[in-house]
Coordinates of C-alpha atoms (C1' of nucleotides) in Angstrom, one line a residue:
Chain A
M1 CA 123.9 105.9 95.1
N2 CA 122.6 106.0 91.7
V3 CA 122.5 103.0 89.6
R4 CA 125.1 104.3 87.9
T5 CA 127.2 104.0 90.3
L6 CA 126.4 100.5 91.3
C7 CA 127.0 100.0 87.4
L8 CA 130.5 101.0 87.8
A9 CA 130.8 99.0 90.7
V10 CA 130.1 95.7 89.1
L11 CA 131.6 96.4 85.7
N12 CA 135.1 97.6 88.1
C13 CA 135.2 94.3 88.8
C14 CA 134.3 92.6 85.7
E15 CA 133.2 93.7 82.1
S16 CA 129.4 92.2 82.0
T17 CA 126.0 93.1 80.1
G18 CA 123.1 95.3 81.1
Y19 CA 121.7 91.6 81.8
E20 CA 124.4 90.1 84.0
I21 CA 124.0 93.1 86.0
R22 CA 120.6 93.1 86.8
K23 CA 120.9 89.7 88.0
L24 CA 123.8 90.3 90.1
V25 CA 122.4 93.3 91.6
S26 CA 118.6 92.1 92.3
E27 CA 118.8 88.7 92.6
G28 CA 122.9 87.9 93.3
H29 CA 125.3 88.9 96.1
F30 CA 124.6 92.6 95.5
S31 CA 121.4 92.0 96.0
H32 CA 121.5 92.0 99.9
F33 CA 122.4 95.4 99.6
V34 CA 121.7 97.3 97.0
D35 CA 118.8 96.6 93.7
A36 CA 118.0 98.2 90.3
S37 CA 115.9 96.8 87.8
Y38 CA 116.3 96.9 83.8
G39 CA 114.4 99.5 83.2
S40 CA 117.0 101.5 85.1
I41 CA 120.2 99.9 84.1
Y42 CA 119.8 99.8 80.5
P43 CA 119.4 103.5 80.3
A44 CA 121.8 103.8 82.6
L45 CA 124.8 102.5 80.8
A46 CA 123.6 103.7 77.4
K47 CA 123.9 107.5 79.3
M48 CA 127.3 106.6 80.2
E49 CA 128.8 104.9 77.0
Q50 CA 127.7 108.3 75.2
E51 CA 129.8 110.1 78.1
G52 CA 133.0 107.9 77.8
L53 CA 132.8 106.1 81.3
V54 CA 132.3 102.3 80.0
T55 CA 132.0 100.8 76.3
A56 CA 130.6 98.4 74.5
R57 CA 131.4 95.2 72.8
E58 CA 129.1 93.3 70.7
E59 CA 129.0 89.9 71.2
F60 CA 127.2 87.6 68.6
Q61 CA 126.5 84.3 69.4
P62 CA 124.1 81.7 67.6
G63 CA 120.9 80.7 68.6
K64 CA 121.0 83.6 71.3
P65 CA 120.1 87.6 71.2
P66 CA 123.4 89.4 70.5
R67 CA 124.9 90.4 73.4
K68 CA 126.6 94.0 74.6
V69 CA 129.3 93.7 76.8
Y70 CA 130.3 96.5 79.0
S71 CA 133.7 97.6 80.3
V72 CA 135.1 100.6 82.3
T73 CA 137.1 103.2 80.7
D74 CA 140.5 104.7 82.5
E75 CA 137.4 107.6 82.9
G76 CA 135.1 105.4 84.2
R77 CA 137.1 104.7 86.9
S78 CA 138.5 107.2 88.1
A79 CA 134.4 108.5 88.4
F80 CA 133.7 105.9 90.0
L81 CA 136.7 105.8 92.6
I82 CA 135.7 109.4 93.5
A83 CA 132.2 108.4 93.4
L84 CA 133.4 105.8 96.2
S85 CA 136.0 108.4 98.1
K86 CA 133.2 110.3 99.4
P87 CA 131.5 110.4 102.7
A88 CA 129.1 107.2 102.3
Q89 CA 124.6 107.7 102.6
K90 CA 124.0 106.2 105.8
D91 CA 122.2 102.4 105.4
I92 CA 118.6 102.4 104.7
F93 CA 116.1 100.2 106.3
K94 CA 113.2 99.2 106.0
S95 CA 110.8 96.5 107.9
E96 CA 107.3 95.9 107.2
F97 CA 108.0 92.8 109.9
L98 CA 108.8 95.5 112.7
L99 CA 106.4 97.9 111.8
L100 CA 103.9 94.8 112.5
A101 CA 105.8 93.9 115.5
M102 CA 105.9 97.7 116.9
C103 CA 102.1 97.1 116.3
A104 CA 101.6 93.6 117.9
E105 CA 99.4 94.6 120.3
M106 CA 96.5 95.4 118.0
M107 CA 96.7 92.1 116.2
D108 CA 95.6 88.7 116.8
L109 CA 98.0 85.9 118.1
S110 CA 97.5 83.8 115.0
D111 CA 99.0 86.8 112.9
V112 CA 101.9 87.1 115.0
R113 CA 103.2 83.8 114.6
R114 CA 103.0 83.7 111.4
A115 CA 105.0 86.6 110.7
I116 CA 107.1 85.4 113.0
D117 CA 107.6 82.1 111.2
M118 CA 107.7 83.9 107.9
Q119 CA 110.2 86.2 108.9
L120 CA 112.4 83.2 110.4
D121 CA 112.6 81.4 107.2
Y122 CA 113.1 84.8 105.2
L123 CA 116.2 84.9 107.3
A124 CA 117.4 81.7 106.9
K125 CA 117.1 81.8 103.1
E126 CA 119.2 85.2 102.9
I127 CA 122.1 83.0 105.1
Q128 CA 121.7 80.3 102.8
Q129 CA 121.8 82.5 99.6
I130 CA 125.1 84.3 100.9
D131 CA 126.2 81.2 101.3
E132 CA 125.9 80.3 97.9
E133 CA 126.9 82.8 96.2
V134 CA 129.9 84.7 98.0
A135 CA 132.1 82.0 95.2
Q136 CA 130.9 83.5 92.8
V137 CA 132.1 86.8 92.8
D138 CA 135.6 87.4 91.8
L139 CA 136.2 90.4 94.1
A140 CA 138.5 89.8 97.7
G141 CA 136.1 91.8 99.6
A142 CA 133.2 89.8 98.9
E143 CA 133.8 87.4 101.5
W144 CA 133.7 90.2 104.0
V145 CA 130.6 91.7 102.9
A146 CA 128.8 88.3 103.6
G147 CA 130.4 87.9 106.5
Y148 CA 128.9 91.0 107.9
G149 CA 125.5 89.8 106.2
R150 CA 125.7 86.8 108.2
S151 CA 126.6 87.4 111.2
C152 CA 123.8 90.6 111.5
L153 CA 121.1 88.5 110.1
Q154 CA 122.0 84.9 112.5
Q155 CA 121.5 87.9 115.4
A156 CA 117.8 88.9 114.0
T157 CA 117.4 84.6 114.1
V158 CA 118.6 84.1 117.4
Y159 CA 116.7 87.4 118.7
V160 CA 113.6 86.6 117.1
R161 CA 114.0 82.5 118.5
E162 CA 114.8 83.7 122.2
N163 CA 112.4 86.5 122.4
R164 CA 109.2 85.2 120.4
K165 CA 107.1 84.3 123.2
A166 CA 107.4 87.3 124.5
L167 CA 105.8 89.0 121.5
E168 CA 103.4 86.8 121.4
A169 CA 102.6 87.5 124.9
I170 CA 101.8 91.6 123.7
A171 CA 99.3 89.9 120.9
G172 CA 95.5 91.1 121.3
T173 CA 96.5 93.2 124.5
G174 CA 95.8 96.1 122.7
L175 CA 92.5 95.0 121.6
Q176 CA 90.4 95.1 125.1
G177 CA 86.8 94.4 124.2
R178 CA 87.1 96.8 120.8
E179 CA 84.7 95.6 118.1
T180 CA 86.2 93.8 114.8
T181 CA 84.6 94.0 111.5
K182 CA 86.3 90.5 111.5
P183 CA 83.8 88.2 110.4
T184 CA 83.1 86.1 113.8
G185 CA 84.8 83.0 113.4
T186 CA 88.0 85.3 113.7
A187 CA 86.6 86.6 116.3
K188 CA 86.1 83.8 118.2
A189 CA 89.6 82.6 117.3
T190 CA 90.7 86.1 118.5
V191 CA 89.2 85.5 122.3
E192 CA 91.0 81.8 122.6
D193 CA 94.0 83.0 121.3
S194 CA 94.1 86.0 124.0
Q195 CA 94.0 83.1 126.4
T196 CA 96.8 81.2 124.9
A197 CA 98.6 84.6 124.9
A198 CA 98.1 84.8 128.5
A199 CA 99.3 81.4 129.2
V200 CA 102.3 82.5 127.1
A201 CA 103.1 85.2 129.1
A202 CA 102.3 83.6 132.2
E203 CA 105.0 80.9 131.7
Chain B
M1 CA 104.1 99.2 102.8
N2 CA 102.8 102.5 101.8
V3 CA 102.6 105.7 103.5
R4 CA 99.3 105.5 104.2
T5 CA 99.6 102.3 106.2
L6 CA 102.7 104.1 107.8
C7 CA 100.0 106.9 109.1
L8 CA 97.4 104.2 110.1
A9 CA 100.1 102.4 112.2
V10 CA 101.1 105.6 114.1
L11 CA 97.7 107.0 114.6
N12 CA 96.8 103.7 115.6
C13 CA 98.7 103.6 118.7
C14 CA 98.0 107.7 119.7
E15 CA 96.2 110.4 117.6
S16 CA 98.8 113.0 116.4
T17 CA 99.3 115.4 113.6
G18 CA 101.3 115.2 110.3
Y19 CA 103.7 116.8 111.8
E20 CA 103.9 114.9 114.7
I21 CA 103.4 111.6 112.2
R22 CA 106.9 112.6 110.3
K23 CA 108.8 113.3 113.3
L24 CA 108.1 109.8 114.5
V25 CA 108.8 108.3 111.5
S26 CA 111.7 110.3 110.2
E27 CA 113.4 111.4 112.9
G28 CA 111.9 109.0 115.8
H29 CA 111.7 105.5 116.9
F30 CA 109.9 104.3 113.9
S31 CA 112.8 105.9 111.8
H32 CA 115.0 103.0 112.1
F33 CA 113.0 100.9 109.6
V34 CA 110.6 103.2 107.9
D35 CA 110.6 106.4 106.6
A36 CA 108.2 109.1 104.8
S37 CA 108.1 113.3 104.0
Y38 CA 105.6 116.0 104.4
G39 CA 105.3 115.7 100.8
S40 CA 103.7 112.2 101.2
I41 CA 102.5 112.3 104.4
Y42 CA 100.3 115.4 104.9
P43 CA 98.4 114.6 101.2
A44 CA 97.8 110.8 102.1
L45 CA 96.1 112.3 105.9
A46 CA 94.0 114.3 103.8
K47 CA 93.0 111.7 101.5
M48 CA 92.5 109.2 104.1
E49 CA 90.3 111.8 105.8
Q50 CA 88.0 112.2 102.8
E51 CA 87.6 108.2 102.7
G52 CA 86.7 108.3 105.9
L53 CA 89.4 106.0 107.7
V54 CA 90.7 109.2 110.0
T55 CA 89.4 112.2 111.1
A56 CA 90.4 115.4 112.0
R57 CA 89.9 118.1 114.7
E58 CA 91.7 121.3 114.3
E59 CA 93.4 122.7 117.5
F60 CA 94.0 126.2 118.1
Q61 CA 96.9 127.6 120.4
P62 CA 98.0 131.2 121.1
G63 CA 101.0 131.9 120.0
K64 CA 101.1 129.1 117.6
P65 CA 100.2 127.5 114.3
P66 CA 96.8 125.6 114.5
R67 CA 97.1 121.4 114.6
K68 CA 95.0 119.3 113.4
V69 CA 95.0 115.9 115.0
Y70 CA 93.9 113.2 113.4
S71 CA 92.4 109.9 114.7
V72 CA 91.4 106.7 112.9
T73 CA 88.0 105.8 112.9
D74 CA 87.0 101.8 113.3
E75 CA 87.1 101.7 109.3
G76 CA 90.5 103.3 109.3
R77 CA 91.2 100.6 112.5
S78 CA 89.9 97.7 110.3
A79 CA 91.8 98.9 106.7
F80 CA 94.9 98.7 109.6
L81 CA 94.2 95.6 110.6
I82 CA 94.1 93.8 107.5
A83 CA 96.6 95.2 105.8
L84 CA 99.3 94.1 108.5
S85 CA 97.4 90.5 108.6
K86 CA 98.5 90.3 104.7
P87 CA 102.2 88.1 104.4
A88 CA 104.3 91.5 105.1
Q89 CA 107.0 92.6 101.9
K90 CA 111.0 91.3 102.7
D91 CA 112.9 93.6 104.6
I92 CA 115.0 96.0 102.5
F93 CA 118.2 97.0 103.0
K94 CA 120.8 99.3 101.5
S95 CA 124.1 100.0 102.1
E96 CA 127.0 102.0 100.7
F97 CA 129.1 101.0 102.8
L98 CA 129.0 96.9 102.0
L99 CA 129.0 98.4 98.5
L100 CA 132.2 100.2 99.0
A101 CA 133.4 97.2 101.4
M102 CA 133.1 95.2 98.3
C103 CA 135.2 97.4 96.2
A104 CA 137.6 97.5 99.1
E105 CA 140.6 96.5 96.7
M106 CA 140.4 99.5 93.9
M107 CA 140.2 101.6 97.1
D108 CA 142.9 103.7 99.2
L109 CA 143.7 102.2 102.6
S110 CA 143.2 105.8 104.0
D111 CA 139.6 105.4 102.3
V112 CA 138.8 102.1 103.5
R113 CA 139.5 103.4 107.1
R114 CA 137.8 105.8 107.4
A115 CA 134.9 104.5 106.0
I116 CA 134.9 102.0 108.0
D117 CA 135.7 104.1 111.2
M118 CA 132.3 106.3 109.9
Q119 CA 129.9 103.3 109.9
L120 CA 131.2 102.6 113.5
D121 CA 130.4 105.8 114.0
Y122 CA 126.8 105.1 112.2
L123 CA 125.8 102.1 114.1
A124 CA 127.1 103.9 117.6
K125 CA 124.6 106.7 116.9
E126 CA 121.9 104.5 116.4
I127 CA 122.2 102.0 118.9
Q128 CA 122.4 105.1 120.9
Q129 CA 119.5 106.9 119.6
I130 CA 117.1 103.4 120.0
D131 CA 118.0 103.2 123.4
E132 CA 117.3 107.0 124.3
E133 CA 113.9 107.1 122.1
V134 CA 111.9 103.6 123.4
A135 CA 110.7 105.2 126.2
Q136 CA 108.9 107.8 124.7
V137 CA 106.8 105.4 122.6
D138 CA 103.6 104.0 124.7
L139 CA 103.5 100.9 122.8
A140 CA 103.9 97.3 123.9
G141 CA 105.6 96.1 120.8
A142 CA 108.2 99.0 121.3
E143 CA 110.8 97.5 123.5
W144 CA 110.8 94.4 121.4
V145 CA 111.5 96.2 117.8
A146 CA 114.3 98.0 119.6
G147 CA 115.3 94.7 121.2
Y148 CA 116.0 93.5 117.7
G149 CA 117.4 96.8 116.2
R150 CA 120.1 96.8 119.4
S151 CA 120.9 93.1 119.3
C152 CA 121.6 93.8 114.9
L153 CA 123.7 96.8 115.5
Q154 CA 125.8 95.4 118.2
Q155 CA 126.7 92.3 116.1
A156 CA 127.3 94.9 113.3
T157 CA 129.3 96.5 115.1
V158 CA 131.7 93.9 116.6
Y159 CA 131.9 92.1 113.7
V160 CA 133.5 95.1 112.1
R161 CA 135.8 96.0 114.8
E162 CA 137.3 92.0 114.7
N163 CA 137.7 92.3 111.0
R164 CA 138.7 95.6 109.9
K165 CA 142.1 94.6 109.7
A166 CA 141.0 92.5 107.1
L167 CA 139.2 94.2 104.9
E168 CA 141.9 96.9 105.5
A169 CA 144.6 94.4 104.2
I170 CA 142.3 94.1 100.9
A171 CA 142.9 98.1 100.2
G172 CA 144.6 98.8 97.3
T173 CA 145.0 95.2 96.2
G174 CA 143.1 95.5 92.8
L175 CA 145.0 98.3 91.9
Q176 CA 148.5 97.2 91.2
G177 CA 150.6 99.7 89.1
R178 CA 147.3 100.8 87.6
E179 CA 147.2 104.6 86.7
T180 CA 144.7 106.9 88.6
T181 CA 143.5 110.5 87.3
K182 CA 143.9 111.8 90.6
P183 CA 146.6 114.3 91.8
T184 CA 150.1 113.2 92.3
G185 CA 150.3 113.8 96.1
T186 CA 147.3 111.7 96.6
A187 CA 148.8 108.6 93.9
K188 CA 151.7 108.8 96.4
A189 CA 149.8 108.4 99.1
T190 CA 148.2 105.1 97.6
V191 CA 152.1 103.7 97.3
E192 CA 152.6 104.6 100.7
D193 CA 149.2 102.9 102.0
S194 CA 149.8 100.1 99.7
Q195 CA 152.8 99.3 101.8
T196 CA 151.3 100.1 104.9
A197 CA 147.9 97.1 103.7
A198 CA 150.9 94.6 103.3
A199 CA 152.3 95.0 106.2
V200 CA 149.1 94.9 108.1
A201 CA 148.1 91.6 106.0
A202 CA 151.4 90.4 107.8
E203 CA 149.9 90.9 111.4
Chain C
dT1 C1' 103.2 73.2 74.9
dA2 C1' 103.6 75.8 78.3
dG3 C1' 106.8 78.6 80.6
dG4 C1' 111.2 79.9 81.8
dC5 C1' 115.6 81.5 80.1
dC6 C1' 118.9 83.7 77.3
dA7 C1' 118.9 89.4 76.1
dT8 C1' 117.6 94.5 74.7
dG9 C1' 115.0 98.0 75.2
dT10 C1' 111.4 101.4 76.0
dA11 C1' 106.9 104.2 77.5
dA12 C1' 103.8 105.1 80.8
dC13 C1' 103.2 105.3 85.1
dC14 C1' 104.3 106.4 90.3
dG15 C1' 105.3 107.0 94.6
dG16 C1' 107.7 110.0 96.6
dT17 C1' 111.3 113.8 97.9
dT18 C1' 113.2 118.7 97.5
dA19 C1' 112.0 123.0 97.8
dC20 C1' 109.3 126.6 98.4
dA21 C1' 105.7 129.9 100.9
dT22 C1' 104.2 131.4 105.6
dG23 C1' 104.5 133.4 109.9
dA24 C1' 104.4 133.5 115.1
dT25 C1' 107.9 132.1 119.4
dT26 C1' 111.2 131.3 122.0
dA27 C1' 116.4 129.7 122.3
dG28 C1' 121.2 130.5 121.8
Chain D
dC1 C1' 120.3 138.5 115.4
dT2 C1' 120.1 134.3 113.8
dA3 C1' 118.2 130.0 113.5
dA4 C1' 115.8 126.6 115.0
dT5 C1' 110.7 125.2 116.2
dC6 C1' 106.2 124.4 115.7
dA7 C1' 102.7 123.9 111.4
dT8 C1' 100.2 123.2 107.1
dG9 C1' 100.4 122.4 102.8
dT10 C1' 101.4 122.5 97.2
dA11 C1' 103.9 122.1 93.1
dA12 C1' 108.0 120.4 90.2
dC13 C1' 110.7 117.6 89.6
dC14 C1' 112.9 112.7 89.6
dG15 C1' 114.8 108.6 90.1
dG16 C1' 113.2 103.9 89.5
dT17 C1' 109.1 100.5 88.3
dT18 C1' 106.4 97.7 85.7
dA19 C1' 104.9 96.2 82.2
dC20 C1' 104.8 95.2 77.6
dA21 C1' 107.5 94.1 72.4
dT22 C1' 110.4 90.7 70.7
dG23 C1' 111.9 86.1 69.8
dG24 C1' 115.1 82.1 69.4
dC25 C1' 116.0 78.0 72.1
dC26 C1' 115.5 74.3 75.8
dT27 C1' 113.4 71.9 79.4
dA28 C1' 109.7 69.5 82.2

DNA sequence: TAGGCCATGTAACCGGTTACATGATTAG
DNA sequence: CTAATCATGTAACCGGTTACATGGCCTA
């Protein structure tokens, strides 16, 4: 779905400014399954205003820049409903971590470990953020969606925790005796790590 | 990560043609966490050949178009390793289904149900595909990655199955008495569905 | 006093997709 | 006879991001 539909979705739940939409969509509760930046949101809103899908009301506030508060029109609402009613696109998932995990045999054990720790960290933060934000969205579906996210992320966390040793055991096994362009210090570390990996594997 | 790194990742595991890379990356086992199309892969390979990160060998085969088989050079291998060793970007997840679930209160029960069924379907297919493809990839990490995906997707499936009634109960609650631009037939259906939703909620 | 927050907007750029051209072979 | 598979490549397009301009207020 494009930025337009996304804006309509947010506005359908409550009127807001471009600034607020961006925040919700790329930092707030919506940010876990969509994304957009100023450069696409502002033009989208402007165009939709021209087309009559949304209306803007300017609010002046002392000491702060004026805000342009957008609301959906009936036309916008039905446009949104129509967009929702047709088959949803497949989910999109991209993960550099998984690409890296896939290639674990080519990597240093230390790099693999760091990557795992960072992923675990990232997952924990996502979960925490979801928990903090649910309450802030005034939509009955928000809690349900939060539950979906939480449950997937928790499962991912469990999987990584339970299987990290298996991945660490793979690290370096694809580099048998191969020359590295890395500095000798690192190369030495690789050898040591390989032994550690073997030990872990034997466990 | 960009297409170049992606190509290097694939080539690091086994030499292959642009055609094969595309298949692996957007239909095969890699497709669950990355993506790319011909239009970006071919130019990327060509440029990397110029730069000496990969080498190409042309294979002529009777009755079929000749294939250009690429392999990584040592230079390419270390470039890839360097790319992997620096902190991975955060995962990207986009889901039209979750946007829709978020807005369930604005939707017809029938649309919500259809969306849920389709999501369940989609999840099942992904899992099945993962199971079929793991064996085809010659990388020790493949099995681990497959496990990660399987486990998340299965959890998602469980969540949707266990909580679908809750979501269905929300459907339509945000439309109280509001005019729809939809044809009368559909509008009537909305009313009926709202009652059904209430019944489900009462369960 | 440096930097972050509020708030809007635009222009340049870019990575990537879509769609096409080409053409023999094989499966349904 | 049609459609798909194999296989490479390019050009036009496009949706979106990055980075900037502007500027007052508040916090560390």
